[in-house]
Short mmCIF file of C-alpha atoms and ligand atoms in Angstrom, two decimals:
data_model
loop_
_atom_site.label_atom_id
_atom_site.label_comp_id
_atom_site.label_asym_id
_atom_site.label_seq_id
_atom_site.Cartn_x
_atom_site.Cartn_y
_atom_site.Cartn_z
CA MET I 47 16.29 -35.63 -93.60
CA PHE I 48 16.66 -33.08 -90.82
CA TYR I 49 16.34 -29.59 -92.30
CA ILE I 50 17.96 -27.35 -89.75
CA GLY I 51 19.58 -23.98 -90.27
CA CYS I 52 19.64 -20.42 -89.10
CA HIS I 53 19.20 -16.86 -90.15
CA LEU I 54 22.07 -15.71 -92.40
CA SER I 55 23.11 -12.31 -93.64
CA CYS I 56 22.01 -11.76 -97.24
CA ALA I 57 24.49 -8.93 -97.73
CA LYS I 58 26.91 -11.05 -99.74
CA GLY I 59 24.53 -12.82 -102.13
CA TYR I 60 23.12 -16.32 -102.44
CA TYR I 61 26.28 -18.33 -103.11
CA PRO I 62 28.15 -16.98 -100.06
CA MET I 63 25.06 -17.72 -97.94
CA GLY I 64 25.06 -21.28 -99.24
CA GLN I 65 28.75 -21.61 -98.37
CA ASP I 66 28.15 -20.24 -94.87
CA ALA I 67 25.26 -22.67 -94.42
CA LEU I 68 27.39 -25.66 -95.39
CA ARG I 69 30.27 -24.52 -93.19
CA ILE I 70 28.06 -24.45 -90.09
CA GLY I 71 26.37 -27.79 -90.83
CA ALA I 72 23.04 -26.29 -91.93
CA THR I 73 20.70 -28.08 -94.37
CA THR I 74 18.43 -25.06 -94.89
CA PHE I 75 18.59 -21.37 -93.97
CA GLN I 76 16.63 -18.15 -93.74
CA PHE I 77 17.64 -14.73 -95.03
CA PHE I 78 16.21 -11.23 -95.21
CA THR I 79 15.14 -10.23 -98.70
CA ARG I 80 16.51 -6.74 -98.04
CA ASN I 81 17.69 -4.53 -95.20
CA PRO I 82 15.42 -5.68 -92.34
CA ARG I 83 14.94 -2.16 -91.00
CA GLY I 84 14.86 -0.33 -94.30
CA GLY I 85 13.77 -0.96 -97.81
CA ASN I 86 16.82 -1.40 -99.99
CA ALA I 87 17.23 -4.68 -101.82
CA ARG I 88 20.50 -5.98 -103.12
CA GLU I 89 20.88 -6.14 -106.89
CA LEU I 90 20.21 -9.73 -108.05
CA ASP I 91 23.14 -11.34 -109.82
CA ASP I 92 22.20 -14.17 -112.20
CA ALA I 93 25.66 -15.78 -111.98
CA ASP I 94 25.47 -15.78 -108.17
CA ILE I 95 22.01 -17.36 -108.27
CA ALA I 96 23.06 -20.02 -110.79
CA ALA I 97 26.12 -20.93 -108.68
CA PHE I 98 23.97 -21.08 -105.57
CA LEU I 99 21.28 -23.28 -107.15
CA LYS I 100 23.99 -25.74 -108.20
CA LEU I 101 25.47 -25.74 -104.69
CA LYS I 102 21.98 -26.23 -103.20
CA GLU I 103 21.26 -29.16 -105.52
CA GLU I 104 24.65 -30.85 -105.00
CA ASN I 105 24.50 -30.57 -101.22
CA GLY I 106 20.84 -31.33 -100.69
CA ILE I 107 20.04 -27.97 -99.12
CA GLY I 108 16.30 -27.96 -98.44
CA THR I 109 13.54 -25.39 -98.87
CA LEU I 110 14.68 -21.87 -97.98
CA VAL I 111 12.83 -19.27 -95.98
CA ALA I 112 13.06 -15.67 -97.19
CA HIS I 113 12.00 -13.19 -94.50
CA ALA I 114 10.35 -9.86 -95.30
CA PRO I 115 11.79 -6.74 -93.61
CA TYR I 116 10.42 -5.89 -90.15
CA THR I 117 9.36 -2.51 -91.49
CA LEU I 118 6.73 -4.16 -93.70
CA ASN I 119 3.39 -3.39 -92.03
CA ALA I 120 0.38 -4.09 -94.22
CA CYS I 121 -2.08 -2.92 -91.54
CA SER I 122 -0.47 0.38 -90.58
CA ALA I 123 -2.83 3.32 -90.08
CA ASP I 124 -0.50 5.29 -92.33
CA ALA I 125 -1.22 4.98 -96.06
CA ALA I 126 2.42 5.55 -97.06
CA THR I 127 3.54 2.68 -94.79
CA ARG I 128 0.90 0.39 -96.28
CA ASP I 129 2.02 1.42 -99.75
CA PHE I 130 5.61 0.52 -98.83
CA ALA I 131 4.38 -2.90 -97.64
CA TRP I 132 2.54 -3.59 -100.91
CA ARG I 133 5.46 -2.49 -103.08
CA THR I 134 8.01 -4.37 -101.01
CA MET I 135 6.09 -7.64 -100.98
CA ALA I 136 5.37 -7.46 -104.71
CA ASP I 137 9.03 -6.78 -105.44
CA ASP I 138 10.24 -9.53 -103.08
CA LEU I 139 7.95 -12.09 -104.71
CA LYS I 140 9.15 -10.99 -108.14
CA ARG I 141 12.77 -11.46 -107.05
CA LEU I 142 12.03 -14.85 -105.50
CA GLU I 143 10.82 -16.12 -108.89
CA LYS I 144 14.52 -16.63 -109.64
CA THR I 145 14.76 -19.19 -106.84
CA PRO I 146 11.43 -21.00 -107.21
CA GLY I 147 9.84 -23.37 -104.73
CA ASN I 148 10.82 -21.56 -101.55
CA LEU I 149 8.93 -19.79 -98.75
CA TYR I 150 8.41 -16.09 -98.04
CA ASN I 151 7.64 -15.33 -94.40
CA PHE I 152 6.27 -12.03 -93.12
CA HIS I 153 4.95 -10.56 -89.88
CA PRO I 154 1.23 -9.90 -90.36
CA GLY I 155 1.67 -6.43 -88.87
CA SER I 156 0.61 -4.08 -86.08
CA HIS I 157 -2.77 -2.42 -86.32
CA VAL I 158 -1.84 0.43 -83.91
CA LYS I 159 -5.19 1.41 -82.37
CA GLN I 160 -7.26 0.50 -85.43
CA GLY I 161 -8.35 -2.82 -83.90
CA THR I 162 -7.62 -6.42 -84.85
CA GLU I 163 -10.54 -6.66 -87.30
CA THR I 164 -9.31 -3.70 -89.35
CA GLY I 165 -5.79 -5.10 -89.19
CA ILE I 166 -6.93 -8.46 -90.55
CA ARG I 167 -8.91 -6.78 -93.33
CA LEU I 168 -5.93 -4.64 -94.44
CA ILE I 169 -3.52 -7.61 -94.42
CA ALA I 170 -5.89 -9.72 -96.54
CA GLU I 171 -6.42 -6.76 -98.89
CA MET I 172 -2.68 -6.59 -99.56
CA LEU I 173 -2.40 -10.33 -100.16
CA ASN I 174 -5.35 -10.30 -102.54
CA ALA I 175 -3.75 -7.47 -104.50
CA ILE I 176 -0.33 -9.11 -104.74
CA LEU I 177 -0.60 -12.91 -104.88
CA LYS I 178 -0.62 -14.38 -108.37
CA PRO I 179 -1.83 -17.84 -109.46
CA GLU I 180 1.49 -18.54 -111.21
CA GLN I 181 3.82 -17.51 -108.38
CA PRO I 182 6.33 -20.22 -107.43
CA THR I 183 6.70 -19.06 -103.81
CA THR I 184 4.49 -19.89 -100.82
CA VAL I 185 3.80 -16.88 -98.57
CA LEU I 186 3.83 -17.56 -94.83
CA LEU I 187 2.14 -15.68 -92.02
CA GLU I 188 4.34 -15.85 -88.92
CA THR I 189 2.78 -16.63 -85.55
CA MET I 190 3.47 -13.56 -83.37
CA ALA I 191 3.94 -12.98 -79.65
CA GLY I 192 0.99 -10.56 -79.49
CA LYS I 193 3.21 -7.69 -78.35
CA GLY I 194 1.47 -4.30 -78.44
CA SER I 195 -1.06 -4.30 -81.28
CA GLU I 196 0.51 -7.14 -83.26
CA VAL I 197 -1.89 -9.18 -85.36
CA GLY I 198 -1.23 -12.93 -85.35
CA GLY I 199 -0.72 -13.60 -81.65
CA ARG I 200 -3.72 -15.95 -81.71
CA PHE I 201 -4.15 -18.81 -84.17
CA GLU I 202 -7.70 -17.54 -84.82
CA GLU I 203 -6.34 -14.27 -86.24
CA LEU I 204 -4.18 -16.13 -88.75
CA ARG I 205 -7.17 -18.29 -89.67
CA GLU I 206 -9.23 -15.17 -90.36
CA ILE I 207 -6.56 -13.78 -92.68
CA LEU I 208 -6.30 -17.10 -94.53
CA ASP I 209 -10.09 -17.23 -94.90
CA ARG I 210 -10.09 -13.87 -96.66
CA VAL I 211 -7.31 -14.62 -99.13
CA GLU I 212 -8.60 -15.71 -102.52
CA LEU I 213 -5.44 -17.57 -103.63
CA SER I 214 -5.38 -19.46 -100.38
CA ASP I 215 -3.26 -22.30 -101.76
CA LYS I 216 -0.35 -19.83 -102.07
CA MET I 217 -0.45 -19.28 -98.29
CA GLY I 218 0.93 -21.08 -95.25
CA VAL I 219 2.04 -20.43 -91.69
CA CYS I 220 5.44 -20.34 -89.96
CA LEU I 221 5.39 -21.26 -86.28
CA ASP I 222 7.91 -19.32 -84.15
CA THR I 223 8.49 -21.18 -80.88
CA CYS I 224 9.44 -18.04 -78.90
CA HIS I 225 6.43 -16.15 -80.24
CA VAL I 226 3.81 -18.83 -79.51
CA TRP I 227 5.29 -19.36 -76.03
CA ASP I 228 5.22 -15.61 -75.35
CA GLY I 229 1.70 -15.61 -76.78
CA GLY I 230 0.58 -18.07 -74.11
CA TYR I 231 0.71 -21.43 -75.96
CA ASP I 232 2.40 -23.90 -73.62
CA ILE I 233 4.70 -25.84 -75.94
CA VAL I 234 6.79 -26.93 -72.94
CA ASN I 235 4.17 -28.84 -70.94
CA ASP I 236 1.58 -29.48 -73.65
CA LEU I 237 3.13 -29.55 -77.13
CA ASP I 238 0.52 -32.05 -78.31
CA GLY I 239 -2.29 -29.83 -77.05
CA VAL I 240 -0.88 -26.75 -78.81
CA LEU I 241 -0.46 -28.64 -82.09
CA THR I 242 -3.98 -30.07 -81.78
CA GLU I 243 -5.23 -26.52 -81.30
CA PHE I 244 -3.19 -25.35 -84.31
CA ASP I 245 -4.71 -28.15 -86.35
CA ARG I 246 -8.25 -27.38 -85.20
CA VAL I 247 -8.00 -23.64 -85.89
CA ILE I 248 -5.61 -23.37 -88.84
CA GLY I 249 -4.89 -26.91 -90.05
CA LEU I 250 -1.49 -28.59 -89.77
CA SER I 251 -1.29 -28.86 -93.55
CA ARG I 252 -0.77 -25.07 -93.53
CA LEU I 253 2.33 -25.31 -91.37
CA LYS I 254 5.36 -24.95 -93.65
CA ALA I 255 8.27 -23.87 -91.42
CA VAL I 256 9.34 -23.49 -87.79
CA HIS I 257 11.43 -20.72 -86.22
CA LEU I 258 13.34 -22.38 -83.41
CA ASN I 259 14.02 -19.86 -80.65
CA ASP I 260 14.17 -20.09 -76.90
CA SER I 261 12.55 -17.22 -74.99
CA LYS I 262 13.97 -14.80 -72.43
CA ASN I 263 10.50 -14.59 -70.85
CA PRO I 264 7.93 -16.85 -69.18
CA LEU I 265 4.80 -18.27 -70.82
CA GLY I 266 2.38 -15.57 -71.98
CA ALA I 267 4.78 -12.64 -71.44
CA LYS I 268 4.02 -11.17 -74.91
CA LYS I 269 7.55 -9.77 -75.08
CA ASP I 270 9.22 -11.45 -78.09
CA ARG I 271 12.82 -11.60 -76.89
CA HIS I 272 14.65 -14.58 -78.36
CA GLU I 273 17.15 -16.58 -76.30
CA LYS I 274 19.81 -19.14 -77.19
CA ILE I 275 18.61 -22.75 -77.38
CA GLY I 276 18.44 -24.24 -73.90
CA GLU I 277 19.18 -20.96 -72.11
CA GLY I 278 15.64 -19.64 -71.87
CA TYR I 279 12.25 -20.55 -70.45
CA ILE I 280 11.51 -23.12 -73.17
CA GLY I 281 14.63 -25.20 -72.61
CA LEU I 282 16.45 -27.96 -74.43
CA GLU I 283 14.10 -30.79 -73.48
CA ALA I 284 11.09 -29.03 -75.03
CA MET I 285 13.18 -28.11 -78.11
CA THR I 286 14.11 -31.79 -78.45
CA ARG I 287 10.43 -32.76 -78.41
CA ILE I 288 9.67 -30.07 -81.01
CA ILE I 289 12.30 -31.15 -83.56
CA ASN I 290 11.23 -34.79 -83.22
CA HIS I 291 7.46 -34.34 -83.15
CA PRO I 292 5.82 -36.34 -85.98
CA ALA I 293 3.77 -33.32 -87.08
CA LEU I 294 6.89 -31.12 -87.34
CA ARG I 295 9.85 -33.39 -88.19
CA GLY I 296 9.74 -32.85 -91.95
CA LEU I 297 9.60 -29.05 -91.83
CA PRO I 298 12.52 -26.64 -92.21
CA PHE I 299 13.68 -25.41 -88.77
CA CYS I 300 15.43 -22.02 -88.67
CA LEU I 301 17.25 -20.66 -85.63
CA GLU I 302 16.85 -16.92 -84.96
CA THR I 303 18.73 -17.00 -81.69
CA PRO I 304 21.18 -14.28 -80.57
CA ASN I 305 24.30 -15.81 -82.15
CA GLU I 306 27.08 -15.26 -84.65
CA LEU I 307 27.96 -18.09 -87.06
CA ASP I 308 30.03 -20.00 -84.47
CA GLY I 309 27.15 -20.00 -82.03
CA TYR I 310 24.74 -21.14 -84.71
CA ALA I 311 27.11 -23.97 -85.69
CA ALA I 312 27.14 -25.15 -82.06
CA GLU I 313 23.33 -25.00 -81.77
CA ILE I 314 22.88 -26.87 -85.06
CA ALA I 315 25.29 -29.58 -83.84
CA LEU I 316 23.46 -29.77 -80.51
CA LEU I 317 20.06 -30.14 -82.17
CA LYS I 318 21.38 -32.73 -84.62
CA SER I 319 22.61 -34.74 -81.62
CA ARG I 320 19.09 -34.54 -80.18
CA ARG I 321 17.34 -35.66 -83.34
CA THR I 322 16.01 -39.20 -83.07
FE1 FE W 106 10.05 -13.08 -87.98
FE1 FE W 107 10.55 -15.64 -86.08
ZN1 ZN W 108 10.71 -12.66 -82.71
#
């Protein structure tokens, strides 16, 4: 099965997202747990969730990726911002108990002049305070472009966070193709080498999802500007190798390209045509 989908608006609830996914040919999707630039979460509606779970089951929709808001920064220098991160993640994981077995992806954070080591320590501190042995959701660290003081631009930084988390089996990694490319990992000319490096440093068994984005910038630019599939520096041929790579094929792939639903439908169709 090819699990391919895109980022959908969560504003309407789960069932409408499922309908949108099916309409555009998606077999998985990603959604924000709440306003990506704020903190407000939508009220959960049990009837909506039940209808969605039935739709998901009947149509073979795969594992979903919930994405934390961008404002969540566990390693901020500001205590109130860290407190928001803790409360938001705890609440998101509580809400996701209603749709068990899915993934929760977050940006490790920006340490803003405190240094990477302090950043890593603060991120692990939050995870150790919040993860629970009984939680039915796997929490993913996203590979970042290394823009500014972002933590997670190097595989080693993610490894260090994972090493400090006590409930390590609740954790995984989401590989964002634009981010790793911008971070200097050459997935165009040496995909095998990058995945070997990922395996050596983090372990491929930790890799649970892929964000499929082209990049507006060249290798190592550390910019993090997503481009439509095939229209950026990564290109369609490299994307084709990524979706078919034996180490990646079984994972959920989510597009976060600059598109509306029509554009996503076209990219999903294009990638399906490239799947071998
Ligand atoms: Fe992200
Ligand atoms: Fe991403
Ligand atoms: Zn990005």
